[in-house]
Short mmCIF file of C-alpha atoms in Angstrom, two decimals:
data_model
loop_
_atom_site.label_atom_id
_atom_site.label_comp_id
_atom_site.label_asym_id
_atom_site.label_seq_id
_atom_site.Cartn_x
_atom_site.Cartn_y
_atom_site.Cartn_z
CA MET P 822 0.00 0.00 0.00
CA ALA P 823 1.52 3.30 -1.09
CA ARG P 824 2.05 5.91 1.57
CA ASN P 825 0.61 9.36 1.14
CA PRO P 826 3.33 11.95 0.48
CA LYS P 827 4.28 14.11 3.43
CA LEU P 828 2.66 17.54 3.33
CA THR P 829 4.99 20.49 2.89
CA ALA P 830 5.05 23.44 5.28
CA SER P 831 3.33 25.55 2.61
CA GLU P 832 0.48 23.03 2.35
CA VAL P 833 0.11 22.72 6.13
CA ASP P 834 0.29 26.45 6.92
CA GLY P 835 -1.44 27.82 3.84
CA VAL P 836 1.54 30.06 3.01
CA ALA P 837 3.53 30.02 -0.22
CA TYR P 838 6.94 29.83 1.44
CA ARG P 839 10.08 30.43 -0.58
CA ARG P 840 12.52 27.55 -0.32
CA ALA P 841 16.17 27.08 -1.21
CA ARG P 842 17.97 24.04 -2.50
CA THR P 843 20.10 22.24 0.08
CA TRP P 844 23.31 22.93 -1.84
CA GLU P 845 22.43 26.64 -1.99
CA ILE P 846 22.12 26.77 1.79
CA ALA P 847 25.36 24.85 2.29
CA PHE P 848 27.30 26.98 -0.20
CA SER P 849 25.90 30.25 1.14
CA GLN P 850 27.11 29.48 4.66
CA LEU P 851 30.64 28.95 3.39
CA ASN P 852 30.86 32.72 3.83
CA ASN P 853 30.92 31.90 7.54
CA GLY P 854 33.61 29.32 6.81
CA SER P 855 35.67 31.99 5.07
CA SER P 856 35.22 34.29 8.08
CA MET P 857 36.37 31.50 10.41
CA ILE P 858 39.63 31.21 8.46
CA PHE P 859 40.30 34.89 9.15
CA PHE P 860 39.24 34.29 12.77
CA VAL P 861 42.11 31.81 13.12
CA LEU P 862 44.50 34.38 11.62
CA VAL P 863 43.33 37.05 14.07
CA GLY P 864 44.11 34.56 16.84
CA LEU P 865 47.75 34.79 15.70
CA MET P 866 47.76 38.59 15.87
CA SER P 867 49.46 38.70 19.26
CA TYR P 868 52.43 36.79 17.81
CA LEU P 869 52.44 39.00 14.71
CA GLN P 870 52.39 42.19 16.77
CA ASN P 871 55.44 41.11 18.72
CA ALA P 872 57.49 39.34 16.02
CA GLY P 873 56.61 41.53 13.04
CA TYR P 874 56.11 44.96 14.57
CA GLY P 875 57.91 44.90 17.92
CA ILE P 876 54.78 45.75 19.88
CA ALA P 877 54.86 44.85 23.58
CA VAL P 878 52.40 42.24 24.81
CA ALA P 879 50.59 44.64 27.14
CA VAL P 880 50.21 47.25 24.40
CA ALA P 881 48.95 44.56 22.01
CA GLY P 882 46.09 43.74 24.37
CA ILE P 883 45.07 47.40 24.55
CA ILE P 884 45.13 47.70 20.75
CA LEU P 885 42.85 44.69 20.28
CA THR P 886 40.40 46.02 22.90
CA VAL P 887 40.22 49.51 21.37
CA THR P 888 39.74 48.13 17.87
CA ARG P 889 36.81 46.04 19.14
CA VAL P 890 35.12 49.31 20.15
CA PHE P 891 35.78 50.65 16.64
CA ASP P 892 34.18 47.49 15.27
CA GLY P 893 31.04 48.21 17.29
CA VAL P 894 30.87 51.77 15.95
CA ILE P 895 31.38 50.86 12.29
CA ASP P 896 28.75 48.09 12.12
CA PRO P 897 25.64 50.34 12.17
CA LEU P 898 27.16 52.66 9.57
CA LEU P 899 27.93 49.78 7.24
CA ALA P 900 24.46 48.33 7.82
CA LEU P 901 22.88 51.61 6.74
CA ILE P 902 25.01 51.66 3.57
CA ILE P 903 24.06 48.06 2.76
CA GLU P 904 20.36 48.70 3.39
CA LYS P 905 20.34 51.78 1.13
CA ALA P 906 22.39 50.20 -1.67
CA ARG P 907 20.52 49.25 -4.86
CA PHE P 908 22.25 47.31 -7.62
CA PRO P 909 20.69 45.70 -10.71
CA PHE P 910 22.13 42.34 -9.66
CA GLY P 911 21.31 42.49 -5.95
CA LYS P 912 23.70 43.33 -3.13
CA MET P 913 24.86 40.34 -1.07
CA ARG P 914 27.52 39.15 -3.50
CA PHE P 915 28.88 42.67 -3.95
CA PHE P 916 29.33 43.34 -0.24
CA MET P 917 30.56 39.82 0.55
CA LEU P 918 33.24 40.07 -2.14
CA ALA P 919 34.09 43.71 -1.39
CA GLY P 920 34.46 42.86 2.29
CA TRP P 921 36.64 39.85 1.43
CA VAL P 922 38.91 41.96 -0.79
CA ILE P 923 39.36 44.62 1.90
CA ARG P 924 40.01 42.19 4.73
CA SER P 925 42.36 40.08 2.55
CA PHE P 926 44.34 43.17 1.50
CA ALA P 927 44.70 44.21 5.14
CA ILE P 928 45.78 40.71 6.24
CA LEU P 929 48.36 40.40 3.46
CA MET P 930 49.72 43.85 4.24
CA LEU P 931 50.00 42.98 7.94
CA PHE P 932 51.29 39.42 7.69
CA VAL P 933 53.28 39.45 4.44
CA TRP P 934 54.17 42.79 2.87
CA GLY P 935 54.52 45.01 5.95
CA SER P 936 55.75 42.55 8.58
CA ASP P 937 59.32 42.91 9.84
CA ALA P 938 59.77 46.08 7.78
CA GLY P 939 60.11 48.49 10.70
CA LEU P 940 56.73 50.13 10.06
CA GLY P 941 55.74 50.14 13.73
CA VAL P 942 52.59 50.32 15.79
CA TRP P 943 50.66 52.98 13.86
CA PHE P 944 50.90 51.05 10.61
CA PHE P 945 49.60 47.99 12.41
CA VAL P 946 46.69 49.89 13.98
CA ALA P 947 45.71 51.55 10.68
CA LEU P 948 45.73 48.27 8.71
CA PHE P 949 43.88 46.43 11.46
CA ALA P 950 41.18 49.11 11.30
CA VAL P 951 40.95 48.52 7.54
CA TYR P 952 40.63 44.80 8.27
CA ILE P 953 37.73 45.48 10.65
CA VAL P 954 35.86 47.47 7.99
CA GLY P 955 36.18 44.64 5.47
CA SER P 956 35.37 42.01 8.06
CA SER P 957 32.20 43.79 9.21
CA MET P 958 31.05 44.39 5.64
CA ASN P 959 31.53 40.74 4.70
CA ASP P 960 29.95 39.36 7.87
CA ILE P 961 26.84 41.54 7.73
CA ALA P 962 26.22 40.65 4.09
CA GLY P 963 26.88 36.98 4.78
CA GLN P 964 24.44 36.87 7.69
CA MET P 965 21.73 38.30 5.42
CA THR P 966 21.78 35.17 3.25
CA GLY P 967 19.59 33.01 5.47
CA PRO P 968 16.52 35.28 5.69
CA VAL P 969 16.72 35.96 1.95
CA LEU P 970 17.14 32.33 0.87
CA THR P 971 14.17 30.85 2.73
CA ASN P 972 11.30 31.68 5.05
CA ASP P 973 10.07 28.08 5.29
CA PRO P 974 9.93 27.33 9.05
CA ARG P 975 11.08 23.74 8.47
CA GLN P 976 14.03 24.79 6.34
CA ARG P 977 15.12 27.98 8.06
CA PRO P 978 16.92 26.22 10.98
CA THR P 979 18.96 24.27 8.43
CA VAL P 980 20.76 27.50 7.55
CA GLN P 981 22.01 27.80 11.10
CA VAL P 982 23.03 24.13 11.16
CA TRP P 983 25.35 24.61 8.18
CA SER P 984 26.66 27.86 9.65
CA THR P 985 27.38 26.08 12.95
CA VAL P 986 29.08 23.16 11.21
CA PHE P 987 31.48 25.51 9.44
CA ALA P 988 31.96 27.56 12.62
CA TYR P 989 33.24 24.43 14.39
CA LEU P 990 35.02 22.46 11.68
CA VAL P 991 36.81 25.24 9.78
CA PRO P 992 38.70 26.83 12.71
CA ALA P 993 39.53 23.39 14.10
CA GLY P 994 40.90 22.24 10.74
CA PHE P 995 42.86 25.38 9.97
CA SER P 996 44.25 25.61 13.52
CA ILE P 997 45.59 22.09 13.08
CA LEU P 998 47.01 23.07 9.67
CA SER P 999 48.79 26.01 11.25
CA THR P 1000 50.29 24.14 14.21
CA VAL P 1001 50.94 20.73 12.61
CA VAL P 1002 52.08 21.75 9.09
CA PHE P 1003 53.42 25.32 9.13
CA LEU P 1004 54.80 25.63 12.67
CA PRO P 1005 57.21 22.64 12.44
CA ARG P 1006 58.62 24.06 9.17
CA HIS P 1007 59.89 27.06 11.13
CA GLY P 1008 61.43 25.33 14.14
CA ASN P 1009 58.17 25.32 16.15
CA GLU P 1010 58.38 29.08 16.56
CA PHE P 1011 55.87 31.73 15.49
CA THR P 1012 58.32 33.58 13.27
CA VAL P 1013 57.58 36.21 10.63
CA GLY P 1014 58.14 33.59 7.93
CA MET P 1015 55.74 31.11 9.54
CA LEU P 1016 53.02 33.76 9.95
CA SER P 1017 53.52 34.96 6.37
CA GLU P 1018 53.21 31.46 4.91
CA THR P 1019 50.13 30.77 7.01
CA ALA P 1020 48.44 34.00 5.90
CA LEU P 1021 49.06 33.39 2.19
CA THR P 1022 47.64 29.88 2.36
CA PHE P 1023 44.66 30.86 4.49
CA VAL P 1024 43.68 33.81 2.28
CA ALA P 1025 43.82 31.58 -0.82
CA CYS P 1026 41.56 28.99 0.83
CA SER P 1027 39.14 31.65 2.02
CA PHE P 1028 38.79 32.89 -1.56
CA VAL P 1029 37.57 29.46 -2.66
CA PHE P 1030 35.00 29.48 0.15
CA GLN P 1031 33.94 32.99 -0.81
CA ILE P 1032 33.33 32.15 -4.46
CA LEU P 1033 31.24 29.12 -3.48
CA ALA P 1034 29.21 31.31 -1.11
CA CYS P 1035 28.48 33.75 -3.92
CA ILE P 1036 27.36 30.88 -6.15
CA GLY P 1037 25.03 29.72 -3.37
CA VAL P 1038 23.15 33.04 -3.21
CA SER P 1039 23.28 33.92 -6.92
CA ARG P 1040 19.70 32.79 -7.64
CA VAL P 1041 18.10 34.97 -4.94
CA ASP P 1042 20.54 37.89 -4.93
CA ARG P 1043 18.39 40.25 -6.96
CA PRO P 1044 16.64 43.56 -6.18
CA GLU P 1045 13.16 42.11 -5.62
CA SER P 1046 14.49 39.94 -2.79
CA PHE P 1047 15.11 43.10 -0.75
CA ALA P 1048 11.83 44.85 -1.52
CA HIS P 1049 9.99 46.76 1.19
CA ILE P 1050 6.21 46.74 1.34
CA ASP P 1051 5.78 50.50 1.70
CA VAL P 1052 4.36 52.04 -1.45
CA THR P 1053 5.93 55.50 -1.42
CA ARG P 1054 9.55 56.34 -2.10
CA GLU P 1055 9.75 58.54 1.00
CA LYS P 1056 8.58 55.73 3.28
CA ALA P 1057 10.64 53.08 1.54
CA ALA P 1058 13.99 54.86 1.97
CA VAL P 1059 16.02 53.46 4.88
CA THR P 1060 17.34 56.04 7.33
CA VAL P 1061 19.02 56.20 10.72
CA ARG P 1062 15.56 56.73 12.20
CA ASP P 1063 14.54 53.30 10.93
CA MET P 1064 17.49 51.74 12.74
CA TRP P 1065 16.47 53.42 15.98
CA ASN P 1066 12.86 52.42 15.39
CA VAL P 1067 13.85 48.74 15.23
CA LEU P 1068 15.77 48.93 18.48
CA ALA P 1069 13.26 51.08 20.37
CA HIS P 1070 9.91 49.72 19.19
CA ASN P 1071 10.38 46.12 18.09
CA GLY P 1072 9.61 44.38 21.37
CA SER P 1073 10.46 40.93 20.05
CA PHE P 1074 13.88 42.18 18.97
CA GLN P 1075 14.47 43.71 22.40
CA ARG P 1076 13.71 40.40 24.10
CA TYR P 1077 15.93 38.59 21.63
CA LEU P 1078 18.78 40.98 22.45
CA ILE P 1079 18.33 40.39 26.20
CA SER P 1080 18.43 36.66 25.64
CA GLY P 1081 21.46 36.83 23.37
CA ALA P 1082 23.38 39.31 25.53
CA SER P 1083 22.99 37.32 28.75
CA ASP P 1084 24.05 34.07 27.06
CA LYS P 1085 26.94 35.79 25.29
CA LEU P 1086 28.35 37.26 28.49
CA ALA P 1087 28.39 33.84 30.14
CA GLN P 1088 29.96 32.26 27.06
CA SER P 1089 32.58 35.01 26.79
CA VAL P 1090 33.66 34.68 30.42
CA ARG P 1091 33.68 30.89 30.29
CA SER P 1092 35.86 30.86 27.16
CA GLN P 1093 38.62 32.98 28.73
CA ALA P 1094 41.91 31.11 29.01
CA VAL P 1095 42.23 31.94 32.72
CA ILE P 1096 38.89 30.26 33.46
CA GLY P 1097 40.03 27.21 31.51
CA THR P 1098 43.17 27.15 33.68
CA LEU P 1099 41.05 27.16 36.84
CA MET P 1100 38.67 24.45 35.64
CA TRP P 1101 40.81 22.02 33.69
CA GLY P 1102 44.30 22.71 35.01
CA ILE P 1103 43.86 23.36 38.73
CA LEU P 1104 40.61 21.59 39.68
CA LEU P 1105 40.72 18.58 37.34
CA GLY P 1106 44.50 18.44 37.06
CA ASN P 1107 44.75 18.10 33.27
CA MET P 1108 45.18 21.34 31.32
CA GLN P 1109 44.90 19.62 27.93
CA LEU P 1110 41.52 18.08 28.79
CA GLY P 1111 39.53 21.17 27.83
CA THR P 1112 41.03 21.23 24.31
CA VAL P 1113 40.51 17.49 23.86
CA LEU P 1114 36.89 17.71 25.01
CA SER P 1115 36.25 20.60 22.63
CA LEU P 1116 37.43 18.48 19.70
CA ILE P 1117 35.52 15.40 20.88
CA ALA P 1118 32.33 17.45 21.31
CA ILE P 1119 32.26 18.63 17.68
CA LEU P 1120 30.68 15.50 16.18
CA PRO P 1121 27.95 14.96 18.82
CA GLY P 1122 27.38 18.73 18.75
CA ILE P 1123 26.66 18.59 15.02
CA VAL P 1124 24.28 15.65 15.60
CA PHE P 1125 22.45 17.70 18.23
CA ALA P 1126 22.30 20.66 15.82
CA ILE P 1127 20.69 18.51 13.11
CA PHE P 1128 18.17 17.11 15.59
CA GLY P 1129 17.54 20.61 16.90
CA ALA P 1130 16.82 21.92 13.41
CA ARG P 1131 14.06 19.33 13.02
CA PHE P 1132 12.66 20.24 16.44
CA ILE P 1133 12.70 23.95 15.61
CA GLY P 1134 11.07 23.33 12.23
CA LYS P 1135 8.14 21.59 13.91
CA ARG P 1136 7.76 23.66 17.08
CA GLY P 1137 9.15 27.06 16.15
CA SER P 1138 12.20 28.96 17.41
CA LYS P 1139 10.51 30.24 20.60
CA ALA P 1140 9.35 26.80 21.75
CA ALA P 1141 12.76 25.31 20.96
CA THR P 1142 14.58 28.09 22.82
CA VAL P 1143 12.42 27.71 25.93
CA THR P 1144 12.51 23.89 25.95
CA TRP P 1145 16.23 23.50 25.43
CA THR P 1146 17.14 26.42 27.68
CA TRP P 1147 15.35 24.58 30.48
CA ILE P 1148 17.33 21.44 29.62
CA CYS P 1149 20.59 23.45 29.64
CA LEU P 1150 19.63 24.91 33.00
CA ILE P 1151 18.91 21.51 34.55
CA LEU P 1152 22.08 19.92 33.17
CA ALA P 1153 24.26 22.83 34.33
CA VAL P 1154 22.82 22.69 37.86
CA ALA P 1155 23.37 18.92 37.95
CA LEU P 1156 26.96 19.21 36.71
CA ALA P 1157 27.77 22.05 39.13
CA ALA P 1158 26.35 19.99 42.02
CA PHE P 1159 28.44 17.02 40.88
CA CYS P 1160 31.60 19.13 40.90
CA LEU P 1161 30.82 20.50 44.37
CA LEU P 1162 30.01 17.12 45.89
CA VAL P 1163 33.01 15.11 44.65
CA ASP P 1164 36.74 15.63 44.92
CA MET P 1165 37.43 16.94 41.43
CA ARG P 1166 41.03 15.77 41.50
CA SER P 1167 39.67 12.21 41.79
CA VAL P 1168 37.38 12.45 38.73
CA LEU P 1169 39.97 11.48 36.14
CA GLY P 1170 41.20 8.61 38.30
CA SER P 1171 37.77 7.02 38.67
CA LEU P 1172 36.05 5.51 35.63
CA PRO P 1173 32.46 5.96 36.94
CA LEU P 1174 33.11 9.58 37.95
CA ALA P 1175 34.86 10.34 34.65
CA ILE P 1176 32.00 8.81 32.63
CA ALA P 1177 29.42 10.79 34.61
CA PHE P 1178 31.33 14.06 34.17
CA PHE P 1179 31.97 13.60 30.45
CA LEU P 1180 28.38 12.48 29.78
CA PHE P 1181 26.84 15.50 31.50
CA TYR P 1182 29.36 17.83 29.85
CA LEU P 1183 28.69 16.51 26.33
CA LEU P 1184 24.91 16.59 26.86
CA LEU P 1185 25.16 20.19 28.08
CA ASN P 1186 27.27 21.11 25.05
CA GLY P 1187 24.72 19.49 22.72
CA ALA P 1188 21.75 21.21 24.35
CA THR P 1189 23.57 24.54 24.11
CA MET P 1190 24.11 23.85 20.41
CA ILE P 1191 20.35 23.54 19.86
CA VAL P 1192 19.76 26.87 21.61
CA THR P 1193 22.35 28.41 19.26
CA VAL P 1194 20.57 27.01 16.19
CA ALA P 1195 17.23 28.30 17.51
CA SER P 1196 18.79 31.75 18.03
CA GLY P 1197 19.76 31.94 14.35
CA ALA P 1198 16.27 30.96 13.23
CA MET P 1199 14.77 33.46 15.67
CA ARG P 1200 16.78 36.32 14.18
CA ALA P 1201 15.40 35.49 10.73
CA ASP P 1202 11.87 35.47 12.21
CA ILE P 1203 12.46 38.93 13.67
CA ILE P 1204 13.58 40.27 10.28
CA ASP P 1205 10.33 39.06 8.72
CA TYR P 1206 8.32 40.42 11.65
CA GLU P 1207 9.94 43.83 11.19
CA LEU P 1208 8.89 43.76 7.54
CA ASP P 1209 5.32 43.09 8.68
CA ARG P 1210 5.49 45.67 11.49
CA SER P 1211 7.09 48.61 9.70
CA GLY P 1212 6.99 47.68 6.02
CA LYS P 1213 10.81 47.72 5.88
CA PHE P 1214 12.97 44.71 5.04
CA LEU P 1215 16.03 45.38 7.22
CA PRO P 1216 18.22 42.26 7.46
CA ALA P 1217 21.47 44.24 7.67
CA THR P 1218 20.10 46.53 10.39
CA VAL P 1219 18.90 43.69 12.61
CA THR P 1220 22.17 41.80 12.09
CA ALA P 1221 24.41 44.81 12.77
CA THR P 1222 22.48 45.86 15.88
CA TYR P 1223 22.80 42.37 17.28
CA ASN P 1224 26.51 42.33 16.40
CA VAL P 1225 27.13 45.60 18.25
CA VAL P 1226 25.59 44.22 21.43
CA ASP P 1227 27.51 40.98 20.91
CA GLN P 1228 30.83 42.83 20.61
CA ILE P 1229 30.21 45.03 23.64
CA ILE P 1230 29.35 42.02 25.77
CA SER P 1231 32.32 40.05 24.45
CA SER P 1232 34.68 42.88 25.37
CA LEU P 1233 33.45 42.65 28.98
CA GLY P 1234 34.30 38.95 29.21
CA SER P 1235 38.02 39.27 29.87
CA THR P 1236 37.52 42.17 32.30
CA LEU P 1237 34.96 40.24 34.35
CA ALA P 1238 37.07 37.06 34.34
CA LEU P 1239 40.26 38.83 35.42
CA GLY P 1240 38.41 40.83 38.06
CA ALA P 1241 36.90 37.64 39.47
CA VAL P 1242 40.21 35.80 39.79
CA ALA P 1243 41.74 38.91 41.39
CA LEU P 1244 39.14 38.58 44.16
CA ILE P 1245 40.52 35.16 45.11
CA GLY P 1246 44.13 36.27 45.34
CA PHE P 1247 45.43 36.39 41.78
CA SER P 1248 45.89 40.15 41.59
CA VAL P 1249 49.64 40.09 40.85
CA VAL P 1250 50.24 36.75 39.10
CA MET P 1251 47.98 34.71 36.87
CA PRO P 1252 46.68 31.25 37.89
CA GLN P 1253 48.87 28.40 36.67
CA PRO P 1254 47.89 24.74 36.08
CA THR P 1255 50.42 23.74 38.75
CA ASP P 1256 48.60 25.72 41.49
CA SER P 1257 46.91 23.74 44.25
CA PRO P 1258 43.10 23.70 44.34
CA THR P 1259 41.54 25.68 47.18
CA PRO P 1260 37.90 26.19 48.26
CA GLU P 1261 38.08 29.76 46.92
CA ILE P 1262 39.21 28.54 43.49
CA LEU P 1263 36.51 25.86 43.47
CA TYR P 1264 33.64 28.21 44.34
CA MET P 1265 34.77 30.99 41.99
CA THR P 1266 35.23 28.52 39.13
CA MET P 1267 31.77 27.05 39.70
CA LEU P 1268 30.34 30.58 39.76
CA LEU P 1269 32.00 31.58 36.48
CA PHE P 1270 31.88 28.24 34.63
CA PHE P 1271 28.32 27.26 35.58
CA GLY P 1272 26.77 30.08 37.61
CA LEU P 1273 26.95 32.77 34.92
CA PRO P 1274 25.49 30.48 32.19
CA ILE P 1275 22.69 29.52 34.60
CA LEU P 1276 21.97 33.21 35.21
CA GLY P 1277 22.03 33.83 31.44
CA TRP P 1278 19.54 31.02 30.79
CA ILE P 1279 17.25 32.37 33.50
CA CYS P 1280 17.34 35.76 31.75
CA THR P 1281 16.51 34.00 28.47
CA LEU P 1282 13.47 32.28 30.00
CA ILE P 1283 12.24 35.59 31.44
CA ALA P 1284 12.74 37.35 28.09
CA MET P 1285 10.97 34.57 26.18
CA HIS P 1286 7.95 34.81 28.50
CA GLY P 1287 6.76 37.91 26.63
CA TYR P 1288 8.18 36.98 23.21
CA LYS P 1289 5.19 36.66 20.89
CA LEU P 1290 6.69 35.28 17.68
CA ASP P 1291 5.81 31.63 18.25
CA ARG P 1292 5.06 29.12 15.50
CA VAL P 1293 1.43 30.21 15.11
CA GLU P 1294 2.18 33.94 15.07
CA MET P 1295 4.94 33.53 12.49
CA ILE P 1296 2.47 31.81 10.14
CA GLU P 1297 0.21 34.87 10.46
CA VAL P 1298 3.19 37.19 9.89
CA GLN P 1299 4.07 35.40 6.65
CA LYS P 1300 0.45 35.50 5.51
CA ARG P 1301 0.20 39.25 6.14
CA VAL P 1302 3.47 39.94 4.34
CA ALA P 1303 2.44 37.81 1.35
CA SER P 1304 -0.96 39.52 1.22
CA ARG P 1305 0.52 43.03 1.27
CA LYS P 1306 3.04 42.15 -1.43
CA ALA P 1307 0.24 40.76 -3.60
CA GLU P 1308 -1.83 43.92 -3.10
CA LEU P 1309 1.09 46.11 -4.17
CA GLN P 1310 1.63 44.09 -7.31
CA VAL P 1311 -2.04 44.36 -8.27
CA ASP P 1312 -2.90 47.88 -7.14
CA ALA P 1313 0.25 49.95 -7.55
CA PRO P 1314 3.06 48.05 -9.26
CA ALA P 1315 4.69 51.20 -10.55
CA GLU P 1316 5.17 52.69 -7.11
CA VAL P 1317 6.72 49.74 -5.34
CA ILE P 1318 10.27 50.52 -4.35
CA VAL P 1319 12.76 47.67 -4.67
#
């Protein structure tokens, strides 16, 4: 007996969703893969500053912090330029490629052509600022691809899955390439020659990723994909007031920002090297364990992301965020209690304790991955809701505003982490893996490693309580948008601004 074919989301919801081919989604997110290659290069900046430009370590840290502030300032300006731009062929490919060219030029100038030439700190700062402009331009345009490619609720989370896969695999692969292939060629030292060779290879590989990303969005990168649903030219023009309007009056976006900011702060603090030293080096007694676990967690994390995409497609991004945030909260409390109740130095010497710790840790990592996938789908929902609310399609504005908050919060991570360890006696010297565990180290580590994420997830649950863009509401949003677009095409096609 033949089975009836499974109904599509369009048939179930009564909305003519736009869908993308799987290869288009995968290729489009290679823009994120390209960005991750540059992310690995930026991780080598501290070595470049010292070896290639003679910049002291302390000064290097100040430079990177100040340039992060510049990054936060430039994002809204670039978003406004991208929103206002109108090209016959679309805009995403132009800004992705333009951003890649600018950031690649800056990297090659810093790592290859200007390194070890006596150009000094101001040359480095100027070129790094150029890099930030190109990086922001490329990233904003790349993050627009998902909302433009598809609004199918079952397919939309898939975009974030591919983005997450590249975010994990690409930096891991290229970090291994740098340390296993290039570093040994130069006597296991981060010399100017080693950094130059790494940069040339990485930029060439990123170009391949970038071209594939442009191919992925070529079908939808056209003017009508960015059309507003206001009928007058005055209303359709994007201005700074529109950017403020999104931030001040889009309640769903405000709640999304609260959720993202609280989670990001916890993640930023937890990822600091000093916190890793406290957790893995001092308490567990194996400094390399954190790195090994991060690599081991990639594959199950991807499996969780794929499962999460299916869950989000059926239940919606809000339901998925709430459900899996609760699961993260429960797992984190359980793991923190475990660490407080047992002698952590005995965990690695006991098979049952080690299995329990690793199992809870991997489950927590997987649940967090699903929340991340849901967050990406939620941002796309908010972009469509803003189109329904104001008549403006503002993917760059929503993305840039979120990025600014993300960067501000990230910059607080190291300050908060260092301030916390100073409170337990590390005000002059940094914690070392050889230090002995003390109750103060245990409690502070639990507070930073588990307590802050728990607080962030509580903030997410509170923010989601008033978040109205659930599965049902998003269906109505898509229906209203489709209806207004149809009315414009019938009633006033000549006045529609694209």
